[in-house]
Amino acid sequence: MNRCNYYTCAASLMMMSLVACGGTSLEVSSIARTSNPTQQISSLEEEIQNARQREVHILSPSWFSKSEESLTQAQSMQREGKDLNGIFEAVAQGKAQIEKAKATADISTSTLPDAIEARHDALAAGAASLETPFNAAEQNFLRLTKEVEEGNVKWARNNQEKVASQFKALELGAIKKQALGEARQVIEKAQKRDAHKLVPKSFALAKQKLQEADEFISKNRYQKDQLLAKANEALFYAHRMSSLYQYAAGVQKRSPEQLALWTEDILSGIAKVAGAPDMRNQSFKTQVGNIQGKIEGLQKDQQFLVEMTNQQSDEISVLRGEVSALEGMTKSEQEAKERLEAEKRFNRLYSEVRTYFSPNEAEVYKQGDQLLIRLKSMKFPVGQSVIMPSNYPILTKVQKAIRTFGQPTVTIEGHTDTTGSKALNEHLSRERAESVKQYFLANQTLRENKLVSVGYGDSKPVAPNTTAEGRAQNRRIDVVISPVETPLSSE
């Protein structure tokens, strides 16, 4: 190395020790001429990336920005084949600047705890979607951290409460938007159609439920389960009002006879599906009683079948023990035989269950000694857990699959995509899985102690959430069937 160039480099680095932000000195350590420039640049880039993850770019914006400028300068000089001295100077300065940024960020963290916490809470609630007010609050926050960089710590501390209040208001607004946005839109849309004139009582009740939910959130923004319950109630009454409005609007267009025939058509359709006799020659009250009686009879019949199945299962277990004793087999021999028979039976039933579903309805997999049914055609209304009649056919097939295995243990898993907050996704997936469980209980598919529901939110995707198709695949219900431990070896 040329001695003159060496001293020139050293002198330049010494001069850089006075580079500052607001007059603060910056200590720059020289880099050996024998160092690898690519490695030095990569090292600085990694330090900057790590600092960004720690939010240093927010807590010390000026110093962080300077370190990025130094990195860009070093990268540009390397691409242009400039002298190593200049590259090392830029890297050394960038490293000193990022260290200064991290030190300043620590001061900001201890000086502005309330503002930082409020900002994090607002972001977690989705306040960034409120672009204009959020950007205004963000600029005020950056002013605080820049004042810390300038050494005006006392001023920053004294003014952080104003910024914290801004972020708290944004957090509340974001929570309300996410929880009540749909209900508010339904009511506003209905009002534009004069629903308040056609169904005034239902409209007033929907607005009341929305107001109650809004007031509850204002006072209890962190009581998530109760908050979601209030929000769901408001949405329920908003959609109920909208449905009643559409019905009332339709009634206005019908003559009395058309309305009576329309009602009769609904009742006769239900009676036909339930297998009840045709009683259209009777009063509507009698027709309703006819349907109710038929349904009650079907429920009793189903209960009888369930009890008989359970009884037979218990009897088979007793007979199995007797057969084992008669055969004179050792316990280990009996267990080995049962394992083999269980495996054969499981594979046979797996093949049988696969034939129940079309490719568009569900996918059936083996998971060790468990069977997983991924319901592709199971759909819920957006943001809701109610099971619509369109899902009954696929759930009936799942019931058949479950009963094929006798009395297995069944886990219903709810999954969502990444749209919305994790808390909302976990709650929604849990509620949807529970709805499916309650459907199976209502239809006496299994005893309650045999059914488990769990919600995983967006934690177990089966496709990328970056596309609409991927998100649709991730919004799903999985049913996991675990056969009884003791197989029917005598089957």
XYZ file of C-alpha atoms in Angstrom, residues 311-327 487-491:
22
model
C -75.417 -50.512 23.150
C -74.178 -52.770 20.373
C -70.710 -51.235 20.628
C -70.591 -52.074 24.345
C -71.842 -55.611 23.688
C -69.198 -56.172 21.029
C -66.460 -55.146 23.480
C -67.710 -57.751 25.968
C -67.935 -60.456 23.314
C -64.433 -59.652 22.106
C -63.038 -60.393 25.545
C -64.904 -63.682 25.674
C -63.605 -64.721 22.257
C -60.054 -63.908 23.325
C -60.365 -66.090 26.396
C -61.820 -68.996 24.418
C -59.029 -68.888 21.894
C -60.606 -52.532 16.877
C -63.330 -54.928 15.803
C -60.962 -57.823 15.245
C -63.864 -60.211 14.962
C -65.460 -58.178 12.144
